[in-house]
Tab-separated table of C-alpha atoms and ligand atoms in Angstrom:
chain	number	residue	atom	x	y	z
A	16	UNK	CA	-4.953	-14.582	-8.031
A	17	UNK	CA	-8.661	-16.034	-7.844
A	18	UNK	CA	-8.721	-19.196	-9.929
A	19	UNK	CA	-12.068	-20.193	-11.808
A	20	UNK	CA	-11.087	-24.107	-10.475
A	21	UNK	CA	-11.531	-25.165	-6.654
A	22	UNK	CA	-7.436	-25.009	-5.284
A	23	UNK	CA	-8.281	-28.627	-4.611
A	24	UNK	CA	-9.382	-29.359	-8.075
A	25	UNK	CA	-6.363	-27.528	-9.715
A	26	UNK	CA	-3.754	-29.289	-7.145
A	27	UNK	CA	-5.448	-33.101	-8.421
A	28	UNK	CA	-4.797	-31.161	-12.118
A	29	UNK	CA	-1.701	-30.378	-11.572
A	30	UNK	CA	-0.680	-33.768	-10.066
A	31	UNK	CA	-1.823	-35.311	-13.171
A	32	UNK	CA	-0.296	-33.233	-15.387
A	33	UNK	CA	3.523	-34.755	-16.030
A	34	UNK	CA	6.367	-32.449	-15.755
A	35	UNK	CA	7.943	-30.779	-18.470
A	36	UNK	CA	11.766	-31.203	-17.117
A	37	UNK	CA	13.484	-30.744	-13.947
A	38	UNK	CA	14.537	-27.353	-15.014
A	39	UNK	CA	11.696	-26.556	-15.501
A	40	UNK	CA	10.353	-27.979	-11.665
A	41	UNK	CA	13.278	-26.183	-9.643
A	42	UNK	CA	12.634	-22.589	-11.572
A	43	UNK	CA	9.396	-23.019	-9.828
A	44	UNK	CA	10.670	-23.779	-6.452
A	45	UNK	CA	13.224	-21.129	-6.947
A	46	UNK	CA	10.948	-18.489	-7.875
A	47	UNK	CA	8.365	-19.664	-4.932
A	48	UNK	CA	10.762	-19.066	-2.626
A	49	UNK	CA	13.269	-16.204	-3.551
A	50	UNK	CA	11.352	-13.940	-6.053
A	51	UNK	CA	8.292	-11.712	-5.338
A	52	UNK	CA	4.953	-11.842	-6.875
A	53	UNK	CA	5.644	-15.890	-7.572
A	54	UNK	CA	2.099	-16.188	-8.522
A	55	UNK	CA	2.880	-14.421	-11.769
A	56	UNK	CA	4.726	-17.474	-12.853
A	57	UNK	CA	2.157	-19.681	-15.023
A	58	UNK	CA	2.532	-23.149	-13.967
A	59	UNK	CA	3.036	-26.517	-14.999
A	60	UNK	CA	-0.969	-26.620	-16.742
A	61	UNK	CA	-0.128	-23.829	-18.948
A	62	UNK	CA	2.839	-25.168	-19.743
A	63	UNK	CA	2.601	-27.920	-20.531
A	64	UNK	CA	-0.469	-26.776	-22.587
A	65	UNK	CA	1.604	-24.148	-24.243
A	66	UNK	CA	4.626	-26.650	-24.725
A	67	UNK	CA	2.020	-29.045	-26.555
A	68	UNK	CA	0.717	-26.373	-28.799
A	69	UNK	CA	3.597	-25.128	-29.619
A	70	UNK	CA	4.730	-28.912	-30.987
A	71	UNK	CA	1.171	-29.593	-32.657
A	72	UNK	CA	1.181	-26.259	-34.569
A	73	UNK	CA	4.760	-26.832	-35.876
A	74	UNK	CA	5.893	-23.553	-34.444
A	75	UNK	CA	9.395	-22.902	-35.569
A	76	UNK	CA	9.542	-18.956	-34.467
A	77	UNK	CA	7.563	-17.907	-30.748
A	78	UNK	CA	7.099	-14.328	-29.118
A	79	UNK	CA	6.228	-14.273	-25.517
A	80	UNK	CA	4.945	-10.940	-24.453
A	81	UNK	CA	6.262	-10.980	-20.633
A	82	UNK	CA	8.938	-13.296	-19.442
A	83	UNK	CA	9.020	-13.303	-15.741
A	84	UNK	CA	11.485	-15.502	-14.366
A	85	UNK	CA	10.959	-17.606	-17.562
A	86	UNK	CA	9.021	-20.507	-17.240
A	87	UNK	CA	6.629	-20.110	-20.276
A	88	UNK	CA	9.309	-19.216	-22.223
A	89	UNK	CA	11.303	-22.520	-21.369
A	90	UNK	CA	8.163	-24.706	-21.643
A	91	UNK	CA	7.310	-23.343	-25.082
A	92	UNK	CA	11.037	-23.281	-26.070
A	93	UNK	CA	11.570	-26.847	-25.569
A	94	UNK	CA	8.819	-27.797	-28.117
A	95	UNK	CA	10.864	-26.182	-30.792
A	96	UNK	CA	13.246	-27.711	-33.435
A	97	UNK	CA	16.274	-27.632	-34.021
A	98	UNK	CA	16.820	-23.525	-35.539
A	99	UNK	CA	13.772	-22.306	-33.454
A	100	UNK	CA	13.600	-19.268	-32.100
A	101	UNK	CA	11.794	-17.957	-29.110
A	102	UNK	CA	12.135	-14.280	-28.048
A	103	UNK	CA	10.660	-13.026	-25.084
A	104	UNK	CA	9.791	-9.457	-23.603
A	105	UNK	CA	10.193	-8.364	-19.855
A	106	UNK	CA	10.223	-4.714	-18.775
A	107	UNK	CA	11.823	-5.646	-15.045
A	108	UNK	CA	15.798	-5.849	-14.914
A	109	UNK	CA	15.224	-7.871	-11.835
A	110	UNK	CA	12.689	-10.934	-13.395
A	111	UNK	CA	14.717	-10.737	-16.642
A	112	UNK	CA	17.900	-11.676	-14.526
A	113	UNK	CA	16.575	-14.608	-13.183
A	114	UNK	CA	15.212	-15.468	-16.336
A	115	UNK	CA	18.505	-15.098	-18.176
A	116	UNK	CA	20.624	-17.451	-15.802
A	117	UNK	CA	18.033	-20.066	-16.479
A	118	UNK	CA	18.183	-20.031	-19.843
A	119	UNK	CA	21.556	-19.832	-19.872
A	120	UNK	CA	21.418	-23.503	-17.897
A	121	UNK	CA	18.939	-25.038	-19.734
A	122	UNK	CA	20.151	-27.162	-22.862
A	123	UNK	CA	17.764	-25.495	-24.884
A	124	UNK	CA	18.040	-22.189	-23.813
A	125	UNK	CA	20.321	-21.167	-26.760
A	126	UNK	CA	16.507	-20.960	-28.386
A	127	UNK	CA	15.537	-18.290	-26.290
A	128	UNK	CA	16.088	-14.505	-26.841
A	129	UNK	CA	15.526	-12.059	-24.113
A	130	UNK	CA	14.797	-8.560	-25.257
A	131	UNK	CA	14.652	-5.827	-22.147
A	132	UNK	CA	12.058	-3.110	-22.548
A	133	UNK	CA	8.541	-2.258	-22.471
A	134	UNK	CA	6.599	-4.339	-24.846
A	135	UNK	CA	4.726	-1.430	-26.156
A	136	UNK	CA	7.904	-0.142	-27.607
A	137	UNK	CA	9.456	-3.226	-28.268
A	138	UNK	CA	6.420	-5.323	-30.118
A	139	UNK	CA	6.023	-2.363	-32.938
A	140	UNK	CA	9.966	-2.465	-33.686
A	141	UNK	CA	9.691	-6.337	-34.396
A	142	UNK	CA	10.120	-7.303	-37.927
A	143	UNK	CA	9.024	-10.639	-39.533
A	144	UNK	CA	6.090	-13.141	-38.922
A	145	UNK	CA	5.556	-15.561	-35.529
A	146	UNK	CA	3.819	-18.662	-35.571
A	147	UNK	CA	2.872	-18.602	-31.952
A	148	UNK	CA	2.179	-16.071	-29.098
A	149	UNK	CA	1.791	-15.533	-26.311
A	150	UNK	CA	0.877	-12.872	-24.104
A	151	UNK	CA	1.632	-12.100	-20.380
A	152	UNK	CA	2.030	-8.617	-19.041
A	153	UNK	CA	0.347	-6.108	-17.975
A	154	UNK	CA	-3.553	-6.477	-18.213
A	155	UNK	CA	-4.139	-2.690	-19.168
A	156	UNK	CA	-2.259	-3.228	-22.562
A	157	UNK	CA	-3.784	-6.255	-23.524
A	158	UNK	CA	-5.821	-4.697	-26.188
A	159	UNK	CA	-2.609	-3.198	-28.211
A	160	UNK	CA	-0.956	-6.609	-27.378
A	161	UNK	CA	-3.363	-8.518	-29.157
A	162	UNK	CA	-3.862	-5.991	-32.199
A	163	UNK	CA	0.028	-6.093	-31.952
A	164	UNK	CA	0.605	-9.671	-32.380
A	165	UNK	CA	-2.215	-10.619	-34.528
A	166	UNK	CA	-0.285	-8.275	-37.033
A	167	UNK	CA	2.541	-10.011	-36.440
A	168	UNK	CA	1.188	-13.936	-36.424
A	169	UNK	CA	1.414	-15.816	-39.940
A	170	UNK	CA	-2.197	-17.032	-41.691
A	171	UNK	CA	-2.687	-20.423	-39.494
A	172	UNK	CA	-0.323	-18.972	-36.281
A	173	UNK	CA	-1.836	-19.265	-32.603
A	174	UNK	CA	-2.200	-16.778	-30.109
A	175	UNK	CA	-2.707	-17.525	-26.655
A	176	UNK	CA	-3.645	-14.924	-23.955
A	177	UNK	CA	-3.111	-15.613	-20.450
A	178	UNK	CA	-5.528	-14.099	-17.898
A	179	UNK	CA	-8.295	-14.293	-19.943
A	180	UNK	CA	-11.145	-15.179	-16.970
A	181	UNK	CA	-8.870	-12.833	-14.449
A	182	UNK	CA	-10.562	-14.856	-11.379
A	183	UNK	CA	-14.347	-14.556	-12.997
A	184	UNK	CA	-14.098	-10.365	-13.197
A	185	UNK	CA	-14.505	-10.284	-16.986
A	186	UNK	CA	-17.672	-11.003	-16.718
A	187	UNK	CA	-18.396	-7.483	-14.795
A	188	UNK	CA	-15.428	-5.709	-15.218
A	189	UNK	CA	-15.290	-3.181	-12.299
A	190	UNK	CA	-11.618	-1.556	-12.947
A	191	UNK	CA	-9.270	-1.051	-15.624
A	192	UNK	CA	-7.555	-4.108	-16.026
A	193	UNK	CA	-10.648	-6.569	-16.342
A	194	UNK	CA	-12.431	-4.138	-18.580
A	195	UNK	CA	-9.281	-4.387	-20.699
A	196	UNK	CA	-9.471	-7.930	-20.857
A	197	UNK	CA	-12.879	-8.295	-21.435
A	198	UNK	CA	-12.379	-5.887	-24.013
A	199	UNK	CA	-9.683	-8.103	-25.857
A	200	UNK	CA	-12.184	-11.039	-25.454
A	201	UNK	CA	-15.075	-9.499	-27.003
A	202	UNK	CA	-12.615	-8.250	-29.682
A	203	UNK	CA	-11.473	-11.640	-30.571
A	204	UNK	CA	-14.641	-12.919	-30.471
A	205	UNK	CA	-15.783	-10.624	-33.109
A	206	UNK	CA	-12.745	-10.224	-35.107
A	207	UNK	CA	-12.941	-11.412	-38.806
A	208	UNK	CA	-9.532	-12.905	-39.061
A	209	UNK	CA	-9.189	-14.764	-36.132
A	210	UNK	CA	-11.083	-18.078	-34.301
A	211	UNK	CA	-11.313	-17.961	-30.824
A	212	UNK	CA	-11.986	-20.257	-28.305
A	213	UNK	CA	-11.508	-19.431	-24.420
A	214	UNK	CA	-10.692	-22.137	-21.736
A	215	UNK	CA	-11.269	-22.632	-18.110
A	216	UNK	CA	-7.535	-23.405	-18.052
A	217	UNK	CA	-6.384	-22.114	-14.776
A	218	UNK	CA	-7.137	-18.368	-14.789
A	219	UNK	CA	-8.254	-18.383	-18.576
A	220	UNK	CA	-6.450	-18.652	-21.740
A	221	UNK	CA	-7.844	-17.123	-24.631
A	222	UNK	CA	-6.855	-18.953	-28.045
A	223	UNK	CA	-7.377	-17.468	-31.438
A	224	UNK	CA	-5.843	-18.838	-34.858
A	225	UNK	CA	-5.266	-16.543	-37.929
A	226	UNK	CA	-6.809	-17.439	-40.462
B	307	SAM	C1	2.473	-12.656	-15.319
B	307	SAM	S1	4.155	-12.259	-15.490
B	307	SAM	C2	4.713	-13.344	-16.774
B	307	SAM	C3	4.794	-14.768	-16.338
B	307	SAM	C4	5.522	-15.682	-17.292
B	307	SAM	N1	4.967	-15.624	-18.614
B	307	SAM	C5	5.455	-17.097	-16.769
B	307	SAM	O1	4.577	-17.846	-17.163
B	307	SAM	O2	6.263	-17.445	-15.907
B	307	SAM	C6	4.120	-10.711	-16.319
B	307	SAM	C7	5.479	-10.125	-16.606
B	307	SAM	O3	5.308	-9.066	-17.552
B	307	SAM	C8	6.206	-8.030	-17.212
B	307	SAM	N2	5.680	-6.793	-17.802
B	307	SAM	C9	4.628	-6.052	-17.366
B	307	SAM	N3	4.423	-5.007	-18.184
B	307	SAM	C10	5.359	-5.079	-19.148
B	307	SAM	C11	5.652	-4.285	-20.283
B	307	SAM	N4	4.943	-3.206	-20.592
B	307	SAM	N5	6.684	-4.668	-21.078
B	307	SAM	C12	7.418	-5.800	-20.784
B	307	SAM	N6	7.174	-6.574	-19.725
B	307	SAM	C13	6.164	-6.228	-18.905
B	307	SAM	C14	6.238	-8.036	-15.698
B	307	SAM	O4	7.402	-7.398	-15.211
B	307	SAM	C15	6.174	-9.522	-15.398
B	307	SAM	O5	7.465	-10.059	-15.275
């Protein structure tokens, strides 16, 4: 994955960024080492980010659209309170086997819920509002995952897109995924009940609040 930083400049970020829990630190390692496509796990920035907004917004109920091996979910999961609920959606038996026996380790994993399936089923069957998303699957849906979860956010909930930038290529979109991003990015930018604001965070992260 191209990132919009210099890898020196996001390794001097990331070394100033403190870690969310040890858990959290050997999931990475883990995953690095005995899991393919480890560069689809978001990182200590974005979590830590995530984790943060998560405990600033007040979020008591979180949808992750894309679990992986977990991370996010654990690093947004442990800014919840006490009755919080996180539930997460991942497609791959393999990732969402991993993910499961971390969650099952972590103190706070009784927060998370893992539900198998492809999102584009699964999001349309959910019932009730979130107070947080957060979206990381596949780049060609993004569209119906945003129209998806800004449907199901509460007035004042926070959406956060991952990807956003995808290495610079938004900006002329040459193939289907980055024209699908830069198609959710022009759509927040324009949509009437939502603010948006996109940072250079790592590979992008798009954040709109319902308003
Ligand atoms: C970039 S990774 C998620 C990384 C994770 N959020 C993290 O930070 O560690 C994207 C994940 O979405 C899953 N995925 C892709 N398309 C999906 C779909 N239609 N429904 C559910 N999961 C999907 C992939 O299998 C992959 O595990």
């Amino acid at each position: 994955m191209a990132l919009v930083c210099p890898e020196e400049v996001e390794r001097y970020a990331r070394e100033h960024t403190a870690p969310l829990h040890p858990l959290l630190e050997e999931l990475e390692e883990f995953t690095k080492n005995s899991v393919p496509l480890p560069q689809m796990l978001s990182g200590r920035a974005v979590g830590r980010l995530l984790n943060l907004l998560v405990s600033l917004s007040g979020a008591r109920r979180v949808l992750e659209v894309g679990t992986y091996t977990g991370y996010s979910a654990l690093a947004m999961a442990l800014a919840l309170p006490e009755g919080g609920e996180l539930i997460t959606v991942e497609k791959e038996e393999a990732f969402a086997k991993v993910a499961e026996e971390f969650f099952r380790r972590a103190p706070w994993g009784k927060k998370v819920k893992l539900l198998r399936g492809d999102a584009r089923e699964v999001l349309p069957a959910l019932e009730g509002s979130f107070d947080f998303v957060f979206i990381d699957a596949d780049k060609s849906s993004y569209p119906f995952y945003y129209e998806e979860s800004v449907r199901l956010l509460r007035s004042g909930g926070i959406l956060v897109m991952d990807n956003a930038l995808w290495g610079g290529e938004v900006l002329s979109p040459k193939d289907g995924r980055s024209r699908a991003i830069a198609k959710t990015n022009e759509r927040a930018r324009k949509d009437p009940r939502v603010e948006s604001l996109l940072l250079t965070v790592r590979d992008g992260l798009l954040v709109v609040r319902k308003l």
